[in-house]
Amino acid sequence: MTDPILPGATLGVLGGGQLGRMFSLAARRMGYRVHVFVPQADSPAGQVSDHEERAAYDNLDALRHFAAGVDVVTFEFENVPAETAAAIADVVPVRPSGSLLHTTQHRRREKEALAAAGVPTVRFARVESEQDLAAGLERVGAPAVLKTAAWGYDGKGQERIEQPEDGLAAWDAIGRAPAVLEAFASFEREISVVGARGLDGSVALYDPFENLHANHILDVSLSPARVDPRTAERAHEIARTLLSTWSVVGVFCFEFFDLGDGELVVNEIAPRPHNSGHLTIEGNHCSQFEQQVRAVCGLPLGSTERLAPAAMANLLGELWADGAPDWAAACAVPGVHLHLYGKDEPRPGRKMGHVTAVAPTLDAAREHAERARAAVTRPAGTRPIVSAAPPA
Ligand code: AMP
């Protein structure tokens, strides 16, 4: 068995967003150094890391140089070319492996891998030509959702098709890119399971979270999900099967549609910690980010036990529409923890931060998280003047 990578070592992260930021905070607390590889300067992860290496993901020389300075590489952003992970793997271990990155960054490959593992998904068809589209609509039926096969996230590159005649217009709307046509699922709720598998093959799963979306973007997550034990057990069974079948080393998130009566289909997989697991920072013994550190370093996995019911509400760029949000008002709500990602451009739909509330009951946690988020929007006329330029 490979020796664990112990505190004092240097961990490399591909990607500089909020997931890398929270990974870095967990790793540095444990005594690791963190180097981040990211194309843009002053990234959310770079701000809290020991070193930010700035280069494009296809700059193989820069990647090899980066890899030579770290003991292991993980990623927080899966939309990097397969060659990127391969170039790094020549120098240091990449965990999870580049082949899993390759599978999960592409909806068709991911769905085919799920089918091969015997895991249920919605009916789907690949669409790469007008003939495929017509045949797919015949097989999948309507309503359906057409999604670009690659580079999609947060509902981007998705078009709903109400009736077969709308198919071509939907494909035009996503630029006739290679796509996956999915049957529209009328689910009772959406849940996710975040799970880790260690180097020794051990598996640790968090209880399912319940996810509420607005405009295809995660809005609120609840822990635990309001599902019966049979459904939670089934979600765990699927997560465990996939982690083991794919020999994952790292943290994955499995997103499900709960169709009722214990029937689940997998919607999507993230080969990394997930927005729905942010509430593990305060709500569980070991957060999903510490778990990622432990898994990729070959340490024993941490306890996923829940400390208290928790709710997370995302803070999107819209909250800045009327000026600087009132963070003090959010902090005044009991049991609320504020997380801001250090991004300076609050565009609509952009994830700028989140609030998590822990409380004795799930209803109270949700109410507190949503109240804290609502409180940051100041009534007109009471906004502070925030200088755009730093003081001279
Ligand atoms: P995705 O990017 O695939 O996770 O989609 C974002 C959200 O769109 C999901 O969390 C669902 O709320 C909704 N959605 C995506 N695919 C489907 C589907 N096949 N049926 C129903 N809703 C869907």
Short mmCIF file of C-alpha atoms and ligand atoms in Angstrom, two decimals:
data_model
loop_
_atom_site.label_atom_id
_atom_site.label_comp_id
_atom_site.label_asym_id
_atom_site.label_seq_id
_atom_site.Cartn_x
_atom_site.Cartn_y
_atom_site.Cartn_z
CA MET A 1 0.00 0.00 0.00
CA THR A 2 1.27 3.47 -0.92
CA ASP A 3 2.45 5.61 2.00
CA PRO A 4 0.13 8.47 2.92
CA ILE A 5 1.06 12.00 1.96
CA LEU A 6 1.40 13.65 5.33
CA PRO A 7 0.95 17.25 6.53
CA GLY A 8 3.91 19.36 5.47
CA ALA A 9 3.60 18.05 1.91
CA THR A 10 2.33 20.24 -0.94
CA LEU A 11 -1.00 19.56 -2.62
CA GLY A 12 -1.72 20.78 -6.14
CA VAL A 13 -5.18 21.85 -7.29
CA LEU A 14 -6.31 22.35 -10.88
CA GLY A 15 -8.77 25.23 -10.94
CA GLY A 16 -9.07 28.31 -8.81
CA GLY A 17 -12.76 28.63 -7.90
CA GLN A 18 -14.63 28.37 -4.62
CA LEU A 19 -14.26 24.59 -4.41
CA GLY A 20 -10.50 25.00 -4.56
CA ARG A 21 -10.71 27.79 -2.01
CA MET A 22 -12.55 25.63 0.53
CA PHE A 23 -10.23 22.67 -0.22
CA SER A 24 -7.23 24.92 0.37
CA LEU A 25 -8.62 26.26 3.65
CA ALA A 26 -9.17 22.68 4.89
CA ALA A 27 -5.74 21.51 3.72
CA ARG A 28 -3.84 24.43 5.24
CA ARG A 29 -5.65 23.98 8.54
CA MET A 30 -4.27 20.43 8.54
CA GLY A 31 -0.72 21.67 7.89
CA TYR A 32 -0.40 21.12 4.14
CA ARG A 33 0.82 23.63 1.61
CA VAL A 34 -1.39 24.24 -1.40
CA HIS A 35 -0.44 25.26 -4.93
CA VAL A 36 -3.20 26.22 -7.34
CA PHE A 37 -3.02 26.06 -11.15
CA VAL A 38 -5.40 28.54 -12.73
CA PRO A 39 -5.51 30.72 -15.84
CA GLN A 40 -6.69 33.91 -14.07
CA ALA A 41 -4.91 36.01 -11.47
CA ASP A 42 -6.24 36.52 -7.94
CA SER A 43 -8.52 33.49 -8.08
CA PRO A 44 -10.74 32.57 -5.11
CA ALA A 45 -8.48 29.58 -4.40
CA GLY A 46 -5.25 31.43 -5.15
CA GLN A 47 -6.13 34.06 -2.54
CA VAL A 48 -5.95 31.47 0.23
CA SER A 49 -3.17 29.24 -1.10
CA ASP A 50 0.60 29.22 -0.82
CA HIS A 51 1.15 29.68 -4.52
CA GLU A 52 -0.94 30.49 -7.58
CA GLU A 53 0.54 29.27 -10.85
CA ARG A 54 -1.02 31.23 -13.69
CA ALA A 55 -1.15 29.52 -17.08
CA ALA A 56 -3.64 28.05 -19.53
CA TYR A 57 -4.85 24.47 -18.99
CA ASP A 58 -3.30 23.44 -22.31
CA ASN A 59 0.15 24.81 -21.47
CA LEU A 60 1.81 21.42 -20.94
CA ASP A 61 5.21 22.87 -20.01
CA ALA A 62 3.63 24.97 -17.27
CA LEU A 63 1.63 21.96 -16.09
CA ARG A 64 4.74 19.77 -15.82
CA HIS A 65 6.55 22.51 -13.96
CA PHE A 66 3.58 22.84 -11.59
CA ALA A 67 3.44 19.07 -11.07
CA ALA A 68 7.14 18.94 -10.22
CA GLY A 69 6.51 21.24 -7.25
CA VAL A 70 3.73 19.23 -5.57
CA ASP A 71 3.18 15.75 -4.09
CA VAL A 72 -0.27 15.00 -5.54
CA VAL A 73 -2.73 16.82 -7.79
CA THR A 74 -6.49 16.97 -7.47
CA PHE A 75 -8.96 19.20 -9.24
CA GLU A 76 -11.84 21.45 -8.35
CA PHE A 77 -12.85 22.15 -11.94
CA GLU A 78 -13.45 19.22 -14.28
CA ASN A 79 -13.63 21.04 -17.58
CA VAL A 80 -9.94 20.71 -18.31
CA PRO A 81 -8.60 18.80 -21.32
CA ALA A 82 -7.79 15.10 -20.81
CA GLU A 83 -4.20 15.85 -21.95
CA THR A 84 -3.83 18.15 -18.96
CA ALA A 85 -4.39 15.37 -16.44
CA ALA A 86 -2.24 13.00 -18.52
CA ALA A 87 0.70 15.45 -18.57
CA ILE A 88 0.51 15.80 -14.80
CA ALA A 89 0.12 12.07 -14.18
CA ASP A 90 3.52 11.55 -15.83
CA VAL A 91 5.03 13.48 -12.92
CA VAL A 92 2.83 12.99 -9.81
CA PRO A 93 -0.35 11.06 -8.92
CA VAL A 94 -3.61 12.67 -10.06
CA ARG A 95 -6.52 11.81 -7.75
CA PRO A 96 -9.22 11.11 -8.85
CA SER A 97 -7.69 9.77 -12.07
CA GLY A 98 -7.70 11.61 -15.38
CA SER A 99 -9.83 8.86 -16.94
CA LEU A 100 -12.65 9.57 -14.46
CA LEU A 101 -12.31 13.26 -15.25
CA HIS A 102 -12.64 12.39 -18.93
CA THR A 103 -15.80 10.35 -18.32
CA THR A 104 -17.58 12.79 -16.04
CA GLN A 105 -16.83 15.94 -18.04
CA HIS A 106 -19.00 14.67 -20.88
CA ARG A 107 -22.68 13.87 -20.43
CA ARG A 108 -22.85 11.08 -22.98
CA ARG A 109 -19.73 9.31 -21.73
CA GLU A 110 -21.03 9.70 -18.18
CA LYS A 111 -24.46 8.24 -19.01
CA GLU A 112 -22.88 5.35 -20.89
CA ALA A 113 -20.58 4.62 -17.93
CA LEU A 114 -23.61 4.64 -15.62
CA ALA A 115 -25.47 2.25 -17.88
CA ALA A 116 -22.41 -0.04 -18.01
CA ALA A 117 -22.36 -0.08 -14.19
CA GLY A 118 -26.05 -1.05 -14.16
CA VAL A 119 -27.15 2.24 -12.60
CA PRO A 120 -30.48 3.72 -13.75
CA THR A 121 -30.67 7.10 -15.54
CA VAL A 122 -33.47 8.81 -17.42
CA ARG A 123 -33.96 7.52 -20.97
CA PHE A 124 -31.44 9.25 -23.20
CA ALA A 125 -30.11 9.36 -26.73
CA ARG A 126 -27.00 10.82 -28.26
CA VAL A 127 -27.54 13.65 -30.75
CA GLU A 128 -24.84 14.48 -33.27
CA SER A 129 -26.93 14.89 -36.42
CA GLU A 130 -30.50 15.75 -37.45
CA GLN A 131 -31.13 12.03 -37.95
CA ASP A 132 -29.97 11.31 -34.40
CA LEU A 133 -32.29 14.02 -33.12
CA ALA A 134 -35.33 12.60 -34.94
CA ALA A 135 -34.53 9.04 -33.84
CA GLY A 136 -33.83 10.22 -30.29
CA LEU A 137 -37.14 12.07 -30.02
CA GLU A 138 -38.91 8.96 -31.22
CA ARG A 139 -37.21 6.83 -28.57
CA VAL A 140 -37.10 9.28 -25.66
CA GLY A 141 -40.41 11.04 -26.31
CA ALA A 142 -41.47 14.52 -25.18
CA PRO A 143 -41.23 16.50 -23.01
CA ALA A 144 -37.47 16.17 -23.08
CA VAL A 145 -34.33 18.17 -22.32
CA LEU A 146 -31.54 18.63 -24.84
CA LYS A 147 -28.16 19.24 -23.20
CA THR A 148 -24.77 19.92 -24.74
CA ALA A 149 -22.61 16.88 -24.14
CA ALA A 150 -19.57 18.87 -23.00
CA TRP A 151 -18.80 21.97 -20.94
CA GLY A 152 -22.29 22.33 -19.46
CA TYR A 153 -22.96 23.45 -15.91
CA ASP A 154 -25.72 25.14 -13.91
CA GLY A 155 -28.28 24.61 -16.65
CA LYS A 156 -26.10 26.26 -19.31
CA GLY A 157 -26.43 24.65 -22.75
CA GLN A 158 -29.84 23.13 -21.95
CA GLU A 159 -33.11 23.48 -23.83
CA ARG A 160 -36.45 22.01 -22.91
CA ILE A 161 -38.44 20.41 -25.72
CA GLU A 162 -42.20 20.38 -25.17
CA GLN A 163 -43.11 18.55 -28.36
CA PRO A 164 -41.10 16.73 -31.04
CA GLU A 165 -41.61 19.59 -33.56
CA ASP A 166 -39.54 21.87 -31.25
CA GLY A 167 -36.51 19.59 -31.48
CA LEU A 168 -34.60 21.36 -34.25
CA ALA A 169 -35.11 24.80 -32.74
CA ALA A 170 -33.74 23.49 -29.44
CA TRP A 171 -30.69 22.01 -31.13
CA ASP A 172 -30.12 25.32 -33.00
CA ALA A 173 -30.34 27.13 -29.66
CA ILE A 174 -27.39 25.14 -28.33
CA GLY A 175 -25.39 25.76 -31.49
CA ARG A 176 -25.94 22.26 -32.94
CA ALA A 177 -23.24 21.03 -30.59
CA PRO A 178 -22.98 17.28 -29.85
CA ALA A 179 -25.72 16.74 -27.29
CA VAL A 180 -27.65 14.31 -25.15
CA LEU A 181 -31.42 14.17 -25.33
CA GLU A 182 -32.99 13.21 -22.00
CA ALA A 183 -36.55 12.33 -21.10
CA PHE A 184 -37.98 14.97 -18.79
CA ALA A 185 -38.23 13.45 -15.33
CA SER A 186 -41.22 14.35 -13.19
CA PHE A 187 -39.42 13.86 -9.92
CA GLU A 188 -40.67 14.34 -6.38
CA ARG A 189 -37.41 15.92 -5.31
CA GLU A 190 -33.73 16.17 -6.13
CA ILE A 191 -31.19 14.70 -3.76
CA SER A 192 -27.44 14.19 -3.80
CA VAL A 193 -24.98 11.93 -2.05
CA VAL A 194 -21.43 13.12 -1.50
CA GLY A 195 -19.09 10.22 -0.93
CA ALA A 196 -15.41 9.50 -0.70
CA ARG A 197 -13.27 6.49 -1.43
CA GLY A 198 -9.80 6.23 0.04
CA LEU A 199 -6.61 4.75 -1.36
CA ASP A 200 -7.28 1.60 0.69
CA GLY A 201 -10.73 1.15 -0.88
CA SER A 202 -12.68 2.32 2.17
CA VAL A 203 -15.84 4.30 1.44
CA ALA A 204 -17.51 7.06 3.49
CA LEU A 205 -20.90 8.50 2.49
CA TYR A 206 -22.80 11.50 3.79
CA ASP A 207 -26.54 11.09 4.25
CA PRO A 208 -28.40 12.46 1.23
CA PHE A 209 -28.91 16.22 0.91
CA GLU A 210 -32.08 17.65 -0.62
CA ASN A 211 -31.55 20.23 -3.34
CA LEU A 212 -33.91 22.99 -4.40
CA HIS A 213 -33.08 24.71 -7.70
CA ALA A 214 -34.08 28.06 -9.15
CA ASN A 215 -33.41 28.74 -12.86
CA HIS A 216 -31.46 25.45 -13.07
CA ILE A 217 -29.02 26.71 -10.42
CA LEU A 218 -28.83 25.24 -6.94
CA ASP A 219 -30.64 27.61 -4.59
CA VAL A 220 -30.95 25.82 -1.25
CA SER A 221 -29.64 22.51 0.11
CA LEU A 222 -31.01 20.75 3.17
CA SER A 223 -29.34 18.18 5.38
CA PRO A 224 -30.74 15.63 5.83
CA ALA A 225 -32.96 15.23 2.76
CA ARG A 226 -36.61 14.62 3.60
CA VAL A 227 -36.66 11.08 2.19
CA ASP A 228 -37.64 7.75 3.68
CA PRO A 229 -34.87 5.42 4.88
CA ARG A 230 -35.37 3.11 1.91
CA THR A 231 -34.65 5.93 -0.55
CA ALA A 232 -31.59 7.06 1.41
CA GLU A 233 -30.33 3.48 1.49
CA ARG A 234 -30.85 3.08 -2.26
CA ALA A 235 -28.94 6.33 -2.93
CA HIS A 236 -26.09 5.07 -0.76
CA GLU A 237 -26.08 1.73 -2.52
CA ILE A 238 -25.70 3.40 -5.94
CA ALA A 239 -23.00 5.79 -4.69
CA ARG A 240 -21.05 2.94 -3.10
CA THR A 241 -21.32 0.80 -6.25
CA LEU A 242 -20.01 3.58 -8.48
CA LEU A 243 -17.16 4.62 -6.16
CA SER A 244 -15.99 1.03 -5.98
CA THR A 245 -16.62 0.01 -9.61
CA TRP A 246 -14.70 3.03 -10.84
CA SER A 247 -11.94 2.67 -8.20
CA VAL A 248 -12.33 6.33 -7.28
CA VAL A 249 -9.74 7.91 -5.03
CA GLY A 250 -11.27 11.21 -3.94
CA VAL A 251 -14.66 12.79 -3.34
CA PHE A 252 -17.56 12.46 -5.78
CA CYS A 253 -21.10 13.82 -5.75
CA PHE A 254 -23.98 11.82 -7.17
CA GLU A 255 -27.10 13.82 -8.03
CA PHE A 256 -30.39 11.96 -8.21
CA PHE A 257 -33.97 12.52 -9.25
CA ASP A 258 -36.21 10.89 -6.64
CA LEU A 259 -39.13 9.53 -8.63
CA GLY A 260 -40.99 8.33 -5.51
CA ASP A 261 -41.53 4.83 -4.10
CA GLY A 262 -37.80 4.43 -3.53
CA GLU A 263 -37.05 4.79 -7.26
CA LEU A 264 -34.00 6.88 -8.07
CA VAL A 265 -32.22 7.78 -11.28
CA VAL A 266 -28.81 9.44 -11.44
CA ASN A 267 -28.95 12.84 -13.13
CA GLU A 268 -25.34 13.90 -12.94
CA ILE A 269 -22.01 13.16 -11.30
CA ALA A 270 -19.34 15.58 -10.12
CA PRO A 271 -15.85 14.10 -9.68
CA ARG A 272 -15.17 16.48 -6.79
CA PRO A 273 -16.90 18.11 -3.82
CA HIS A 274 -20.20 19.74 -4.71
CA ASN A 275 -22.20 22.84 -3.90
CA SER A 276 -24.80 20.69 -2.12
CA GLY A 277 -22.08 19.50 0.29
CA HIS A 278 -20.94 22.94 1.42
CA LEU A 279 -23.12 22.57 4.49
CA THR A 280 -20.89 19.73 5.71
CA ILE A 281 -18.38 22.40 6.81
CA GLU A 282 -20.57 23.21 9.80
CA GLY A 283 -23.11 20.37 9.71
CA ASN A 284 -20.89 17.26 9.82
CA HIS A 285 -17.86 16.02 11.72
CA CYS A 286 -15.59 16.02 8.67
CA SER A 287 -16.41 18.42 5.84
CA GLN A 288 -16.41 17.31 2.21
CA PHE A 289 -13.25 19.38 1.71
CA GLU A 290 -11.32 17.81 4.56
CA GLN A 291 -12.56 14.48 3.21
CA GLN A 292 -11.07 15.34 -0.20
CA VAL A 293 -7.75 16.16 1.48
CA ARG A 294 -7.83 12.88 3.39
CA ALA A 295 -8.81 10.81 0.33
CA VAL A 296 -6.23 12.22 -2.09
CA CYS A 297 -3.49 12.04 0.55
CA GLY A 298 -4.23 8.41 1.43
CA LEU A 299 -5.24 9.24 5.01
CA PRO A 300 -8.07 7.45 6.81
CA LEU A 301 -11.42 8.95 5.79
CA GLY A 302 -13.18 11.19 8.31
CA SER A 303 -16.53 10.67 9.99
CA THR A 304 -19.49 11.77 7.88
CA GLU A 305 -21.77 11.83 10.90
CA ARG A 306 -24.18 14.76 11.04
CA LEU A 307 -23.75 17.15 13.96
CA ALA A 308 -27.05 18.96 13.45
CA PRO A 309 -29.65 19.67 10.77
CA ALA A 310 -28.25 22.24 8.35
CA ALA A 311 -29.38 24.36 5.41
CA MET A 312 -27.33 26.20 2.83
CA ALA A 313 -28.50 29.08 0.64
CA ASN A 314 -26.39 30.24 -2.30
CA LEU A 315 -25.50 33.91 -2.69
CA LEU A 316 -25.62 34.78 -6.39
CA GLY A 317 -24.47 37.94 -8.13
CA GLU A 318 -28.04 39.29 -8.27
CA LEU A 319 -27.76 40.17 -4.59
CA TRP A 320 -25.39 42.99 -5.56
CA ALA A 321 -27.91 44.57 -7.98
CA ASP A 322 -28.72 47.41 -5.58
CA GLY A 323 -25.29 47.90 -4.07
CA ALA A 324 -23.12 46.15 -1.52
CA PRO A 325 -25.09 43.51 0.43
CA ASP A 326 -25.49 44.01 4.17
CA TRP A 327 -23.38 41.14 5.52
CA ALA A 328 -23.83 42.31 9.11
CA ALA A 329 -27.57 41.64 8.80
CA ALA A 330 -26.87 38.05 7.67
CA CYS A 331 -24.50 37.48 10.57
CA ALA A 332 -27.17 38.65 13.01
CA VAL A 333 -29.35 35.60 12.28
CA PRO A 334 -28.80 32.79 14.81
CA GLY A 335 -26.66 29.84 13.76
CA VAL A 336 -25.68 31.40 10.42
CA HIS A 337 -22.20 31.14 8.93
CA LEU A 338 -21.19 33.42 6.07
CA HIS A 339 -18.92 32.20 3.26
CA LEU A 340 -17.75 34.63 0.57
CA TYR A 341 -15.51 33.46 -2.23
CA GLY A 342 -13.43 36.58 -2.88
CA LYS A 343 -14.85 37.18 -6.38
CA ASP A 344 -14.94 40.80 -7.41
CA GLU A 345 -17.45 40.74 -10.28
CA PRO A 346 -20.98 39.97 -9.06
CA ARG A 347 -22.60 38.91 -12.35
CA PRO A 348 -26.19 37.57 -12.27
CA GLY A 349 -26.17 33.80 -11.72
CA ARG A 350 -22.55 33.80 -10.53
CA LYS A 351 -21.95 31.98 -7.27
CA MET A 352 -20.37 34.61 -5.01
CA GLY A 353 -20.80 32.85 -1.67
CA HIS A 354 -23.26 30.98 0.51
CA VAL A 355 -24.72 31.00 3.99
CA THR A 356 -25.16 27.88 6.08
CA ALA A 357 -27.40 27.69 9.13
CA VAL A 358 -27.33 24.90 11.68
CA ALA A 359 -30.27 24.55 14.04
CA PRO A 360 -32.03 21.95 16.19
CA THR A 361 -34.58 21.28 13.42
CA LEU A 362 -34.35 21.26 9.64
CA ASP A 363 -37.21 23.76 9.32
CA ALA A 364 -35.41 26.20 11.61
CA ALA A 365 -32.13 25.76 9.74
CA ARG A 366 -33.81 26.47 6.42
CA GLU A 367 -35.71 29.45 7.79
CA HIS A 368 -32.52 30.93 9.24
CA ALA A 369 -30.49 30.43 6.06
CA GLU A 370 -33.17 31.98 3.87
CA ARG A 371 -33.74 34.81 6.35
CA ALA A 372 -30.02 35.58 6.42
CA ARG A 373 -29.91 35.72 2.63
CA ALA A 374 -32.99 37.92 2.40
CA ALA A 375 -31.57 40.25 5.05
CA VAL A 376 -28.52 41.22 3.00
CA THR A 377 -30.57 43.17 0.49
CA ARG A 378 -30.84 46.68 1.91
CA PRO A 379 -33.96 48.77 1.52
CA ALA A 380 -33.43 51.61 -1.00
CA GLY A 381 -31.95 54.74 0.55
CA THR A 382 -30.03 52.92 3.27
CA ARG A 383 -27.15 51.66 1.14
CA PRO A 384 -23.63 52.57 2.16
CA ILE A 385 -21.43 54.32 -0.34
CA VAL A 386 -18.73 51.88 -1.37
CA SER A 387 -15.70 53.34 -3.08
CA ALA A 388 -14.97 51.53 -6.36
CA ALA A 389 -11.30 52.47 -6.33
CA PRO A 390 -8.91 51.53 -3.53
CA PRO A 391 -7.72 54.48 -1.44
CA ALA A 392 -4.68 56.23 -2.96
P1 AMP B 1 -28.08 19.56 -14.78
O1 AMP B 1 -27.15 20.64 -15.26
O2 AMP B 1 -28.15 18.40 -15.72
O3 AMP B 1 -27.81 19.15 -13.36
O4 AMP B 1 -29.52 20.23 -14.74
C1 AMP B 1 -29.82 21.30 -13.87
C2 AMP B 1 -31.23 21.13 -13.33
O5 AMP B 1 -32.18 21.12 -14.39
C3 AMP B 1 -31.45 19.82 -12.60
O6 AMP B 1 -30.97 19.88 -11.28
C4 AMP B 1 -32.97 19.71 -12.69
O7 AMP B 1 -33.61 20.58 -11.78
C5 AMP B 1 -33.25 20.20 -14.10
N1 AMP B 1 -33.19 19.06 -15.04
C6 AMP B 1 -32.09 18.66 -15.72
N2 AMP B 1 -32.35 17.54 -16.45
C7 AMP B 1 -33.64 17.23 -16.25
C8 AMP B 1 -34.50 16.17 -16.69
N3 AMP B 1 -34.08 15.21 -17.55
N4 AMP B 1 -35.76 16.14 -16.22
C9 AMP B 1 -36.21 17.10 -15.36
N5 AMP B 1 -35.45 18.12 -14.90
C10 AMP B 1 -34.18 18.20 -15.33
#
